[in-house]
Coordinates of C-alpha atoms in Angstrom, one line a residue:
Chain A
M17 CA -29.7 79.7 -125.4
P18 CA -27.9 82.8 -124.2
R19 CA -26.6 82.2 -120.6
Y20 CA -24.3 84.0 -118.3
R21 CA -21.8 82.0 -116.5
D22 CA -20.8 82.7 -112.9
K23 CA -17.5 81.2 -113.3
T24 CA -15.3 79.8 -116.1
K25 CA -15.8 76.1 -116.7
K26 CA -13.0 73.9 -115.9
A27 CA -12.6 70.9 -117.9
E28 CA -12.3 67.8 -116.1
I29 CA -10.2 65.0 -117.5
M30 CA -11.9 61.7 -116.9
S31 CA -12.4 58.2 -118.0
L32 CA -14.9 57.1 -120.7
E33 CA -17.1 55.2 -118.2
D34 CA -17.1 58.2 -115.7
A35 CA -18.0 60.7 -118.5
V36 CA -21.1 58.7 -119.7
K37 CA -22.0 58.2 -116.2
K38 CA -21.8 61.9 -115.4
F39 CA -23.3 63.4 -118.4
M40 CA -25.7 60.9 -119.9
H41 CA -29.1 60.1 -118.1
D42 CA -32.5 58.9 -119.4
D43 CA -34.3 61.5 -121.5
V44 CA -31.2 63.5 -122.1
V45 CA -31.0 65.7 -125.3
V46 CA -27.7 65.1 -127.1
A47 CA -26.0 66.0 -130.3
Y48 CA -23.0 64.0 -131.8
S49 CA -19.9 65.2 -133.7
G50 CA -18.6 64.2 -137.3
F51 CA -20.3 63.5 -140.5
T52 CA -22.5 60.3 -141.3
G53 CA -20.8 57.2 -140.2
F54 CA -17.4 58.2 -141.9
N55 CA -15.8 61.0 -140.1
R56 CA -15.1 61.6 -136.4
N57 CA -18.1 59.9 -134.7
P58 CA -17.7 59.7 -131.0
V59 CA -18.5 56.1 -131.2
A60 CA -16.7 54.9 -127.9
F61 CA -19.0 57.2 -126.0
A62 CA -22.3 56.0 -127.6
W63 CA -21.0 52.5 -127.3
E64 CA -20.5 53.0 -123.5
T65 CA -23.9 54.8 -123.4
V66 CA -25.4 51.5 -124.7
R67 CA -23.5 49.4 -122.1
Q68 CA -24.8 51.8 -119.4
K69 CA -28.5 51.1 -120.6
I70 CA -29.3 54.8 -120.9
K71 CA -32.8 55.0 -122.3
N72 CA -35.3 57.5 -124.1
I73 CA -32.7 59.5 -125.6
H74 CA -33.6 62.6 -127.6
V75 CA -30.9 63.0 -130.4
V76 CA -30.7 66.4 -132.2
D77 CA -28.6 65.5 -135.1
R78 CA -27.2 66.7 -138.5
H79 CA -27.8 63.1 -139.6
G80 CA -27.4 59.5 -138.6
S81 CA -23.9 58.1 -137.7
V82 CA -22.3 55.1 -136.1
C83 CA -23.5 56.5 -132.8
T84 CA -27.1 56.6 -133.7
W85 CA -26.9 53.2 -135.4
L86 CA -25.7 51.8 -131.9
L87 CA -28.3 53.5 -130.0
N88 CA -31.1 52.5 -132.4
A89 CA -29.9 48.9 -132.3
V90 CA -30.9 48.7 -128.6
G91 CA -34.0 51.0 -129.0
A92 CA -32.3 53.7 -126.9
I93 CA -33.5 56.7 -128.9
K94 CA -36.9 57.9 -128.3
I95 CA -36.9 61.2 -130.3
Y96 CA -34.9 61.8 -133.3
E97 CA -34.7 65.3 -134.8
T98 CA -32.6 64.9 -138.0
D99 CA -32.5 65.4 -141.6
W100 CA -31.1 62.0 -142.8
M101 CA -31.9 58.7 -141.1
G102 CA -29.2 56.9 -142.9
W103 CA -25.8 56.3 -141.5
G104 CA -23.2 54.6 -143.7
E105 CA -23.5 56.0 -147.0
M106 CA -21.8 53.5 -149.3
A107 CA -21.4 51.1 -146.6
G108 CA -25.0 50.8 -145.5
K109 CA -27.4 53.5 -146.2
L110 CA -30.6 53.3 -144.3
D111 CA -30.5 52.6 -140.4
V112 CA -32.6 49.5 -140.5
N113 CA -33.1 49.5 -136.8
L114 CA -34.4 53.0 -136.8
E115 CA -36.8 52.2 -139.7
R116 CA -38.0 49.2 -137.7
G117 CA -38.4 51.2 -134.5
Y118 CA -40.2 54.0 -136.4
K119 CA -42.8 51.7 -138.1
A120 CA -43.4 50.2 -134.8
G121 CA -44.3 53.6 -133.4
K122 CA -41.4 53.4 -130.8
V123 CA -39.4 56.4 -132.2
I124 CA -40.7 60.0 -132.9
L125 CA -38.9 61.2 -136.0
E126 CA -38.8 64.9 -136.9
D127 CA -37.7 65.6 -140.4
Y128 CA -35.7 68.6 -141.5
S129 CA -33.4 69.2 -144.3
H130 CA -29.6 69.1 -143.9
G131 CA -29.1 72.8 -144.5
A132 CA -31.9 73.6 -142.0
M133 CA -30.4 71.5 -139.3
A134 CA -27.0 73.2 -139.9
M135 CA -28.8 76.7 -139.7
R136 CA -30.6 75.5 -136.5
F137 CA -27.2 74.6 -134.9
L138 CA -25.7 77.9 -136.0
A139 CA -28.6 79.9 -134.4
G140 CA -28.2 77.8 -131.3
A141 CA -24.4 78.6 -131.3
I142 CA -24.8 82.2 -131.7
G143 CA -27.5 82.5 -129.0
A144 CA -30.1 83.5 -131.5
P145 CA -33.7 82.2 -131.0
F146 CA -34.3 81.5 -134.7
I147 CA -32.7 82.0 -138.0
P148 CA -34.2 82.6 -141.4
Y149 CA -33.2 80.2 -144.2
N150 CA -34.4 79.8 -147.7
A151 CA -35.8 76.3 -146.7
P152 CA -37.4 74.4 -149.6
L153 CA -40.8 75.9 -149.8
G154 CA -43.3 73.5 -151.3
S155 CA -41.5 70.6 -149.7
D156 CA -43.5 68.5 -147.3
L157 CA -40.8 69.0 -144.8
Y158 CA -42.4 72.5 -144.5
N159 CA -46.0 71.2 -144.7
P160 CA -47.7 72.5 -141.5
K161 CA -49.5 69.0 -141.0
Y162 CA -46.1 67.2 -140.7
D163 CA -44.9 68.2 -137.3
A164 CA -44.0 65.1 -135.4
L165 CA -43.1 66.8 -132.1
G166 CA -46.3 68.8 -132.1
K167 CA -48.3 65.7 -132.8
A168 CA -46.8 63.9 -129.8
G169 CA -47.7 67.1 -127.7
L170 CA -44.1 68.1 -127.0
R171 CA -44.1 71.6 -128.6
G172 CA -43.1 74.2 -126.0
K173 CA -42.4 71.6 -123.1
N174 CA -39.4 73.5 -122.2
F175 CA -36.5 75.7 -123.7
R176 CA -35.2 72.8 -125.7
Y177 CA -38.6 72.2 -127.6
P178 CA -39.6 75.2 -129.7
K179 CA -43.2 76.0 -129.9
K180 CA -43.3 75.5 -133.7
K181 CA -41.3 73.4 -136.1
F182 CA -40.9 76.4 -138.5
I183 CA -42.7 79.6 -139.6
Q184 CA -43.0 80.6 -143.2
M185 CA -43.1 84.4 -143.6
E186 CA -42.8 87.1 -146.1
E187 CA -39.1 88.3 -146.1
P188 CA -39.7 91.7 -144.4
F189 CA -36.6 93.7 -145.1
F190 CA -35.9 93.3 -149.0
G191 CA -39.2 92.1 -150.2
E192 CA -37.6 88.9 -151.6
G193 CA -40.6 86.5 -151.6
D194 CA -41.2 84.1 -148.6
T195 CA -38.5 82.8 -146.3
V196 CA -38.7 80.3 -143.4
L197 CA -37.8 80.9 -139.7
L198 CA -36.0 77.9 -138.1
P199 CA -35.8 77.6 -134.3
A200 CA -32.4 77.3 -132.7
A201 CA -31.2 73.8 -131.7
R202 CA -30.4 73.5 -128.1
P203 CA -29.1 70.3 -126.9
E204 CA -28.1 69.5 -123.4
V205 CA -24.9 67.7 -124.1
A206 CA -22.5 67.8 -127.2
V207 CA -20.3 64.9 -127.6
I208 CA -17.4 65.7 -129.8
H209 CA -14.7 63.5 -131.0
V210 CA -11.4 65.5 -132.0
A211 CA -7.7 64.7 -132.7
Q212 CA -6.2 66.5 -130.0
A213 CA -7.3 68.3 -126.8
G214 CA -5.1 70.4 -124.5
D215 CA -5.1 69.5 -120.7
K216 CA -7.2 72.6 -120.3
G217 CA -9.7 71.6 -122.8
T218 CA -8.9 73.4 -126.1
A219 CA -9.7 71.1 -128.9
R220 CA -8.3 70.6 -132.5
W221 CA -9.2 68.5 -135.4
R222 CA -7.9 68.3 -139.0
G223 CA -10.2 67.7 -142.0
V224 CA -13.7 68.9 -142.5
G225 CA -15.4 70.9 -139.7
T226 CA -19.0 69.5 -140.4
I227 CA -21.0 71.5 -137.8
D228 CA -19.1 70.5 -134.6
K229 CA -18.1 73.9 -133.4
E230 CA -21.7 75.1 -133.8
I231 CA -22.9 71.9 -131.9
S232 CA -20.5 72.6 -129.1
F233 CA -21.7 76.2 -128.6
A234 CA -25.3 75.3 -128.9
S235 CA -25.1 72.7 -126.1
D236 CA -25.3 73.4 -122.5
K237 CA -22.3 70.9 -121.9
V238 CA -19.6 69.6 -124.0
V239 CA -17.7 66.4 -123.7
I240 CA -14.6 66.2 -125.8
L241 CA -13.1 62.7 -126.6
A242 CA -9.7 63.1 -128.1
E243 CA -7.3 60.8 -129.7
E244 CA -4.8 62.3 -127.5
I245 CA -4.4 64.8 -124.8
V246 CA -1.5 67.0 -125.3
P247 CA 0.1 69.8 -123.3
E248 CA -2.2 72.9 -123.6
A249 CA 1.0 75.0 -124.4
D250 CA 1.5 73.0 -127.7
L251 CA -1.9 73.8 -129.1
R252 CA -1.2 77.5 -128.3
K253 CA 1.6 77.6 -130.7
N254 CA -0.7 77.5 -133.7
P255 CA -4.0 78.8 -132.3
E256 CA -5.5 79.3 -135.9
S257 CA -5.7 75.5 -136.0
N258 CA -7.9 75.1 -132.9
Q259 CA -11.7 75.1 -133.3
I260 CA -13.1 74.8 -129.7
P261 CA -11.9 77.0 -127.0
Y262 CA -11.6 75.5 -123.4
F263 CA -14.2 77.5 -121.7
V264 CA -17.0 75.8 -123.3
V265 CA -15.7 72.3 -122.6
D266 CA -16.8 70.4 -119.5
A267 CA -14.9 67.1 -119.8
V268 CA -12.0 65.6 -121.7
V269 CA -11.7 61.8 -122.2
E270 CA -8.6 60.4 -123.9
C271 CA -9.8 57.7 -126.1
P272 CA -7.5 56.5 -128.8
W273 CA -9.3 54.8 -131.7
G274 CA -12.5 56.0 -130.1
A275 CA -14.1 56.9 -133.4
Y276 CA -13.6 53.5 -135.0
P277 CA -15.2 52.3 -137.3
S278 CA -15.4 56.0 -138.5
S279 CA -12.3 58.0 -139.3
V280 CA -10.1 60.5 -137.7
P281 CA -8.2 62.2 -140.6
F282 CA -4.5 61.9 -140.1
Y283 CA -5.0 59.3 -137.4
Y284 CA -6.9 56.4 -138.9
D285 CA -9.3 55.6 -141.8
Y286 CA -12.9 54.3 -141.7
D287 CA -13.5 50.6 -141.7
A288 CA -16.0 50.2 -144.6
P289 CA -16.1 46.3 -144.5
F290 CA -16.9 46.4 -140.7
M291 CA -19.8 48.8 -141.4
R292 CA -21.1 46.7 -144.2
G293 CA -21.1 43.9 -141.6
M294 CA -23.0 46.0 -139.1
D295 CA -25.6 46.8 -141.8
A296 CA -25.8 43.1 -142.7
A297 CA -26.4 42.3 -138.8
S298 CA -29.2 44.8 -138.6
R299 CA -31.3 43.0 -141.2
N300 CA -32.5 40.5 -138.6
E301 CA -32.9 40.5 -134.9
A302 CA -30.9 37.3 -134.2
D303 CA -27.9 38.4 -136.1
L304 CA -28.2 41.8 -134.5
K305 CA -28.3 40.2 -131.0
K306 CA -25.2 38.2 -131.9
W307 CA -23.3 41.2 -133.1
L308 CA -24.2 43.3 -130.1
D309 CA -23.1 40.5 -127.7
E310 CA -19.8 40.1 -129.7
W311 CA -18.9 43.8 -130.2
V312 CA -20.8 45.7 -127.6
F313 CA -21.5 43.6 -124.5
G314 CA -18.6 41.3 -124.9
P315 CA -15.5 43.5 -124.6
K316 CA -14.4 44.3 -121.1
N317 CA -13.8 47.9 -122.2
W318 CA -13.0 49.9 -125.3
E319 CA -9.3 48.8 -125.2
D320 CA -10.4 45.3 -125.1
L321 CA -12.5 45.9 -128.3
L322 CA -9.4 47.3 -130.1
V323 CA -7.5 44.2 -128.9
K324 CA -10.2 42.0 -130.4
L325 CA -9.9 44.0 -133.7
G326 CA -6.1 43.1 -133.9
S327 CA -2.9 44.7 -134.9
K328 CA -3.3 43.8 -138.5
K329 CA -6.6 45.7 -138.8
L330 CA -5.4 48.7 -137.0
L331 CA -2.0 48.9 -139.1
D332 CA -4.2 48.7 -142.3
L333 CA -6.4 51.6 -141.2
R334 CA -3.5 53.8 -139.7
A335 CA -3.6 57.0 -141.8
D336 CA -0.4 58.0 -143.5
S337 CA 0.9 61.4 -142.5
V338 CA 0.8 63.1 -145.9
T339 CA -2.8 62.5 -147.1
G340 CA -4.3 61.8 -143.7
Y341 CA -5.9 58.5 -144.9
S342 CA -4.8 55.0 -145.5
T343 CA -3.9 53.4 -148.8
R344 CA -3.3 50.1 -147.4
M345 CA -7.0 49.3 -146.7
M346 CA -9.0 47.3 -149.1
R347 CA -12.2 49.3 -149.8
G348 CA -13.2 47.8 -153.1
K349 CA -12.1 44.8 -155.0
K350 CA -8.6 46.0 -155.8
P351 CA -6.0 47.8 -153.8
A352 CA -5.5 51.6 -154.0
P353 CA -3.1 52.7 -156.7
R354 CA 0.0 54.4 -155.7
M355 CA -0.3 58.1 -156.5
K356 CA 2.0 61.2 -156.6
M357 CA -0.6 63.8 -157.2
P358 CA -4.2 64.2 -158.4
L359 CA -4.2 63.3 -161.9
S360 CA -7.0 65.6 -163.0
V361 CA -4.6 68.5 -161.8
A362 CA -1.6 67.0 -163.6
R363 CA -3.6 66.9 -166.6
S364 CA -5.4 70.3 -166.7
G365 CA -4.4 72.3 -163.6
Y366 CA -6.9 73.8 -161.1
Chain B
M12 CA 6.4 45.6 -165.5
A13 CA 3.1 46.9 -164.4
K14 CA 2.2 50.3 -165.7
T15 CA 2.3 53.2 -163.2
M16 CA -0.5 55.8 -163.1
E17 CA 1.8 58.2 -164.7
D18 CA 2.4 55.8 -167.7
L19 CA -1.4 55.2 -168.1
M20 CA -2.1 58.8 -168.0
E21 CA 0.0 59.4 -171.1
L22 CA -2.5 57.0 -172.7
I23 CA -5.5 59.0 -172.2
D24 CA -5.3 61.2 -175.3
K25 CA -4.5 58.0 -177.3
M26 CA -7.6 56.3 -176.7
P27 CA -10.1 56.4 -179.5
E28 CA -13.0 58.9 -179.1
E29 CA -15.3 56.5 -180.9
P30 CA -18.3 55.0 -179.0
A31 CA -17.8 51.5 -177.4
K32 CA -20.2 48.8 -178.6
P33 CA -23.0 47.5 -176.3
G34 CA -21.6 44.6 -174.5
E35 CA -18.3 46.4 -173.9
F36 CA -19.5 48.3 -170.9
I37 CA -21.9 47.9 -168.1
L38 CA -25.1 50.1 -167.5
P39 CA -23.7 52.0 -164.6
E40 CA -20.7 53.0 -166.6
L41 CA -23.1 54.4 -169.3
M42 CA -25.1 56.2 -166.6
A43 CA -21.9 57.6 -165.0
I44 CA -20.9 58.9 -168.4
A45 CA -24.3 60.4 -169.0
V46 CA -24.0 62.2 -165.7
A47 CA -20.5 63.4 -166.9
H48 CA -22.1 65.0 -170.0
Q49 CA -24.3 67.2 -167.9
V50 CA -21.4 69.0 -166.4
R51 CA -20.1 72.2 -168.0
D52 CA -16.4 73.5 -167.5
D53 CA -17.5 76.6 -165.7
D54 CA -19.9 74.7 -163.3
I55 CA -19.8 74.8 -159.6
V56 CA -21.2 71.5 -158.7
F57 CA -22.7 70.2 -155.4
A58 CA -23.0 66.4 -155.8
G59 CA -24.1 63.4 -153.7
T60 CA -22.2 60.3 -153.0
G61 CA -22.2 57.4 -155.6
L62 CA -22.7 57.7 -159.4
P63 CA -23.1 61.5 -159.5
M64 CA -19.7 61.9 -157.8
V65 CA -18.1 59.3 -160.1
G66 CA -19.6 60.9 -163.1
I67 CA -18.4 64.4 -162.1
M68 CA -14.9 63.2 -161.4
T69 CA -14.9 61.7 -164.9
A70 CA -16.0 64.9 -166.4
N71 CA -13.0 66.6 -164.4
F72 CA -10.6 64.5 -166.6
L73 CA -12.5 65.2 -169.9
N74 CA -15.2 67.6 -170.9
A75 CA -15.1 69.9 -167.9
P76 CA -11.6 69.9 -166.4
H77 CA -12.3 73.1 -164.4
A78 CA -15.7 72.2 -163.0
L79 CA -15.5 72.8 -159.2
L80 CA -16.9 70.2 -156.9
I81 CA -18.4 71.0 -153.6
Y82 CA -18.8 68.2 -151.1
E83 CA -21.6 68.6 -148.5
S84 CA -19.4 68.3 -145.4
G85 CA -17.5 71.5 -146.1
I86 CA -15.1 70.6 -148.8
C87 CA -14.5 73.2 -151.6
D88 CA -12.9 72.0 -154.9
G89 CA -11.0 69.0 -153.5
K90 CA -8.6 67.3 -155.9
T91 CA -8.9 63.7 -155.3
M92 CA -6.3 61.0 -155.8
H93 CA -8.5 58.0 -154.6
V94 CA -12.2 57.9 -155.0
P95 CA -14.0 59.0 -151.9
M96 CA -16.8 56.6 -150.4
S97 CA -18.4 59.6 -148.5
V98 CA -18.8 63.2 -149.0
C99 CA -16.8 63.6 -145.7
D100 CA -14.0 61.2 -146.7
Q101 CA -10.5 62.7 -146.2
R102 CA -9.8 61.7 -149.8
A103 CA -12.3 64.3 -151.0
A104 CA -10.5 66.9 -149.0
N105 CA -7.2 66.4 -150.7
M106 CA -5.7 69.6 -151.9
S107 CA -9.0 71.5 -151.6
S108 CA -9.3 75.2 -152.0
S109 CA -10.6 75.5 -148.5
L110 CA -12.2 73.4 -145.8
G111 CA -15.2 74.4 -143.8
G112 CA -18.3 72.8 -142.6
L113 CA -22.1 72.8 -143.1
V114 CA -22.5 76.5 -142.7
D115 CA -20.0 77.0 -145.5
T116 CA -21.7 74.7 -148.0
F117 CA -25.3 75.4 -147.3
G118 CA -24.8 79.0 -146.5
Y119 CA -21.7 80.7 -148.1
Y120 CA -22.0 78.6 -151.2
L121 CA -25.5 77.2 -151.8
Q122 CA -27.8 79.9 -150.3
Q123 CA -25.5 82.5 -151.7
G124 CA -26.3 81.2 -155.1
F125 CA -22.8 80.0 -156.3
V126 CA -23.9 76.6 -156.9
S127 CA -24.8 76.1 -160.7
L128 CA -25.3 72.4 -160.8
G129 CA -26.8 70.1 -158.2
F130 CA -26.5 66.3 -158.9
L131 CA -28.6 64.2 -156.6
G132 CA -30.4 60.9 -156.2
G133 CA -34.0 60.1 -155.5
A134 CA -36.3 57.2 -154.6
A135 CA -39.2 58.5 -156.7
I136 CA -39.9 61.4 -159.1
D137 CA -43.1 63.2 -160.3
K138 CA -43.6 64.4 -163.8
Y139 CA -42.5 67.9 -162.9
G140 CA -39.3 66.7 -161.2
G141 CA -40.4 66.8 -157.8
V142 CA -38.5 64.2 -155.8
N143 CA -39.3 61.9 -152.8
V144 CA -36.7 60.5 -150.7
T145 CA -38.7 60.4 -147.5
S146 CA -41.6 58.0 -147.3
I147 CA -44.3 56.0 -149.1
G148 CA -47.7 55.7 -147.7
D149 CA -49.1 57.7 -144.6
Y150 CA -46.3 60.0 -143.5
F151 CA -46.6 59.0 -139.9
K152 CA -47.3 55.3 -140.7
P153 CA -45.3 54.6 -143.8
S154 CA -45.3 51.3 -145.8
H155 CA -41.7 52.4 -146.9
R156 CA -39.5 54.8 -145.0
F157 CA -36.3 56.1 -146.8
T158 CA -33.5 58.1 -145.4
G159 CA -35.1 61.5 -145.7
S160 CA -33.9 64.7 -147.2
G161 CA -30.3 65.1 -146.3
G162 CA -29.2 67.9 -148.4
N163 CA -31.5 66.8 -151.2
S164 CA -34.2 69.4 -150.8
D165 CA -31.8 72.2 -150.0
I166 CA -29.4 71.6 -153.1
G167 CA -32.5 70.6 -155.2
T168 CA -34.2 74.0 -154.7
M169 CA -31.3 76.5 -154.6
A170 CA -28.7 75.1 -157.2
R171 CA -29.3 77.0 -160.4
R172 CA -29.7 73.6 -162.5
V173 CA -30.5 70.3 -160.9
A174 CA -30.1 66.8 -162.2
Y175 CA -31.1 63.5 -160.6
I176 CA -30.1 59.8 -161.0
I177 CA -33.0 57.5 -160.4
L178 CA -33.7 53.9 -160.7
Q179 CA -36.7 53.7 -163.2
E180 CA -39.7 51.7 -162.3
K181 CA -43.4 52.3 -162.7
R182 CA -43.8 53.0 -159.0
R183 CA -41.0 55.6 -158.9
F184 CA -42.1 57.5 -161.8
L185 CA -45.3 59.1 -160.8
E186 CA -47.9 61.7 -161.7
R187 CA -47.7 63.0 -158.1
N188 CA -45.6 62.0 -155.2
E189 CA -47.1 60.8 -151.9
Y190 CA -44.5 62.9 -150.2
T191 CA -42.6 65.7 -151.9
T192 CA -39.0 66.0 -150.3
T193 CA -37.6 68.3 -153.0
P194 CA -40.1 70.3 -155.1
G195 CA -39.8 70.1 -158.7
W196 CA -41.4 72.9 -161.3
W197 CA -44.9 72.3 -159.7
C198 CA -45.4 72.1 -155.9
W199 CA -47.7 72.9 -153.1
D200 CA -48.3 76.3 -151.8
F201 CA -49.1 75.4 -148.2
K202 CA -50.3 78.8 -147.3
K203 CA -53.1 78.5 -149.7
N204 CA -53.2 74.8 -150.0
E205 CA -52.9 75.0 -153.8
W206 CA -50.7 73.0 -156.2
K207 CA -49.0 75.5 -158.6
P208 CA -45.8 76.3 -160.4
K209 CA -42.7 76.6 -158.3
K210 CA -42.1 80.0 -159.8
E211 CA -45.2 81.3 -158.2
V212 CA -44.6 79.7 -154.7
W213 CA -40.9 80.9 -154.8
K214 CA -41.9 84.2 -156.4
G215 CA -39.5 87.2 -155.4
T216 CA -36.9 84.9 -154.1
P217 CA -33.5 84.6 -155.9
Y218 CA -34.3 81.0 -156.7
A219 CA -37.6 81.1 -158.5
D220 CA -36.1 80.3 -161.8
S221 CA -34.1 77.3 -160.5
G222 CA -35.0 73.7 -160.8
P223 CA -34.6 70.3 -162.4
V224 CA -33.1 70.2 -166.0
A225 CA -32.1 66.5 -166.4
V226 CA -32.8 63.1 -165.1
V227 CA -30.6 60.0 -165.9
T228 CA -32.1 56.5 -165.2
N229 CA -31.2 53.0 -166.1
M230 CA -33.5 53.4 -169.2
G231 CA -33.0 56.9 -170.6
V232 CA -32.0 60.5 -170.2
Y233 CA -34.8 63.1 -169.7
N234 CA -35.3 66.8 -169.8
F235 CA -37.8 69.3 -168.9
D236 CA -39.9 71.4 -171.2
D237 CA -41.1 75.1 -171.0
K238 CA -43.9 74.0 -168.7
G239 CA -41.6 72.1 -166.5
E240 CA -42.9 68.8 -167.6
I241 CA -40.4 65.9 -168.1
Y242 CA -39.9 64.3 -171.5
L243 CA -37.7 61.6 -172.8
H244 CA -34.6 63.0 -174.5
T245 CA -32.7 59.7 -175.3
F246 CA -33.3 56.0 -174.5
H247 CA -30.3 53.8 -173.6
P248 CA -29.2 51.0 -176.1
G249 CA -31.1 48.1 -175.9
V250 CA -34.2 49.6 -174.5
T251 CA -37.2 50.6 -176.7
V252 CA -39.4 53.7 -176.1
Q253 CA -42.4 51.4 -175.4
Q254 CA -40.3 49.8 -172.5
V255 CA -39.6 53.3 -171.4
K256 CA -43.3 54.2 -171.4
D257 CA -44.3 50.9 -169.6
N258 CA -41.9 51.7 -166.7
C259 CA -43.5 55.1 -166.2
G260 CA -46.4 55.7 -163.9
F261 CA -48.0 58.5 -166.2
D262 CA -48.3 59.4 -169.8
L263 CA -44.7 60.2 -170.7
N264 CA -44.0 62.7 -173.3
V265 CA -41.8 60.8 -175.9
S266 CA -42.5 63.2 -178.9
R267 CA -39.1 64.9 -178.4
V268 CA -36.9 61.9 -178.3
K269 CA -33.6 62.2 -180.0
G270 CA -32.7 58.5 -180.4
E271 CA -30.3 56.4 -178.4
T272 CA -28.1 57.6 -175.6
P273 CA -24.6 57.7 -176.9
C274 CA -22.6 54.8 -175.7
P275 CA -19.5 56.0 -173.8
T276 CA -16.5 56.3 -175.8
Y277 CA -13.3 54.3 -175.3
K278 CA -11.6 57.2 -173.8
E279 CA -14.3 57.8 -171.3
L280 CA -14.5 54.2 -170.2
F281 CA -10.6 54.1 -169.8
V282 CA -10.8 57.3 -167.7
L283 CA -13.6 56.0 -165.6
R284 CA -11.9 52.6 -165.0
E285 CA -8.3 53.4 -164.6
F286 CA -8.4 56.7 -162.8
V287 CA -11.8 57.4 -161.2
D288 CA -12.6 54.0 -159.7
P289 CA -9.6 51.6 -160.1
E290 CA -10.4 50.3 -156.7
L291 CA -13.6 48.7 -158.1
I292 CA -15.8 50.3 -155.3
F293 CA -18.7 51.9 -157.2
L294 CA -18.4 49.8 -160.4
P295 CA -17.3 46.5 -159.1
Q296 CA -17.9 44.5 -162.4
K297 CA -15.6 45.4 -165.3
V298 CA -16.0 44.3 -168.9
E299 CA -12.7 43.4 -170.6
Y300 CA -11.5 46.0 -173.0
P301 CA -11.6 44.9 -176.8
A302 CA -8.4 43.6 -178.4
K303 CA -7.3 46.9 -180.2
L304 CA -7.5 48.8 -176.8
K305 CA -5.7 46.0 -174.9
S306 CA -2.8 46.3 -177.5
L307 CA -2.8 50.2 -176.9
I308 CA -2.6 49.8 -173.2
G309 CA 0.0 47.1 -173.4

């Protein structure tokens, strides 16, 4: 929501453990960066959140990710506003732990559509209370009966909980049928994993932007996790490549490989076999417990987890500097062919 | 010496354009090619992960070389060298025209009306093309819970033409869905609590005439008539019309059936296997080429 600041924020450089301790608490309303389980998930932060046993988390999300998978694996999410409760696309579609929790009545799930969540974050980012969107009329998503937060008595609880899920109305300016008003998304904390952050807090990534800039501006506090902290002066040489200005950033954590097993374009690729292993483990509770003990509670810290993965794995996942992804990684049954250019372009141009 | 991709590329136009025989391909290959046939050269396509993406990439080599592909995460017209496993895969962003985010794809491209074809999946479909990807049973206490909309309902209502790929079973082809995630040609008017044509619910909006035009399943290919009702267009080789009807939860219109779904041609199979998914991610089984093709490939 629109808010005046008495003084400019000063981004604090801190450790992963301290950042989770400072910004996460029971009942926090949080949003994560990236796209599904594949791109720039702030995994290390969610991983540390699980280790610090934060509970009753309310996630406002553009869809599930490795972060929400980890939190659901220990039942840490209480309220989940999202449009897609999958997480791994081709490497594990549905979040089985979330489904289990939901069916047992432990999770409140508010369904929107992907475009609608994007628009809600956009409204939150630009300080607008709501935004009109041609959300799918006639879809049960916009059936007045299906308002999960309303059913739980949470509507209007405070400024993070809009009084209504949506309002369908006649489009008043041009007379173009009905449109839907969607409330702004207003999380307390945005957790954003990026490639580089300046020592003052300016942040940069390469590859798709998903909705991360909007999430950062929609939230009260912003924690940046970066593959590397670089001199702020260096990022100022090509400012058009920066996405998040430092004045919205509260904390910067340097966390190499912190998005594993999702990818950071031009740094490392996603680990699809590892994600398939997570999906398989979630199918029964004994396997899940074993997996969590091994991969979440076992390692001494995030670095220790990387040591456990081993240099061969990290080498295979390391992105090459031209394409931004790895061609050494086995994703299917055969290795990636060596390519010089996209063959559809070679064949018929653009 | 092993052939390079460039060597193989030279061979595309030498591949016979005659249909392969049953047994020389697997069903997902036939379905991917059936997807490819829905794409036009001037289309702007918004597609989901999996077979839709694979089919459209195949079309980019053959019948629709200039069809532009939008990926949900913000990628516009990526020219891929390696098949993406996700719509946010850096592989999909390769040599794209521009990279943005969700506001670009759902706002600037989709809501603005640029998307001419949406290609999506679904868990269940009704006879008017309404799709359920959310839940079965009571919404708040479901017996089955799926992933939920994602972009399905946005793309499925605002793209000019919409096509779905769905596994066909009696419990997935229904007179009426228990939960409609993406409305088809008939849907609820929640203001009046009436079930009515989408054209009336969406009257006055720029999207009133948009909706489903085709469905590809493991048994056949379907289109929609003037009333918005689904009908069988072709049935796949080895499947009978009766089997199709038996795997449908309502009285399916089969009066307009045109015969068998064409088998993929050798050229189409060659492109799909050697260029679109050579890593065997989406189509992990591969049937050997017949002898005459093997000798061509060398």
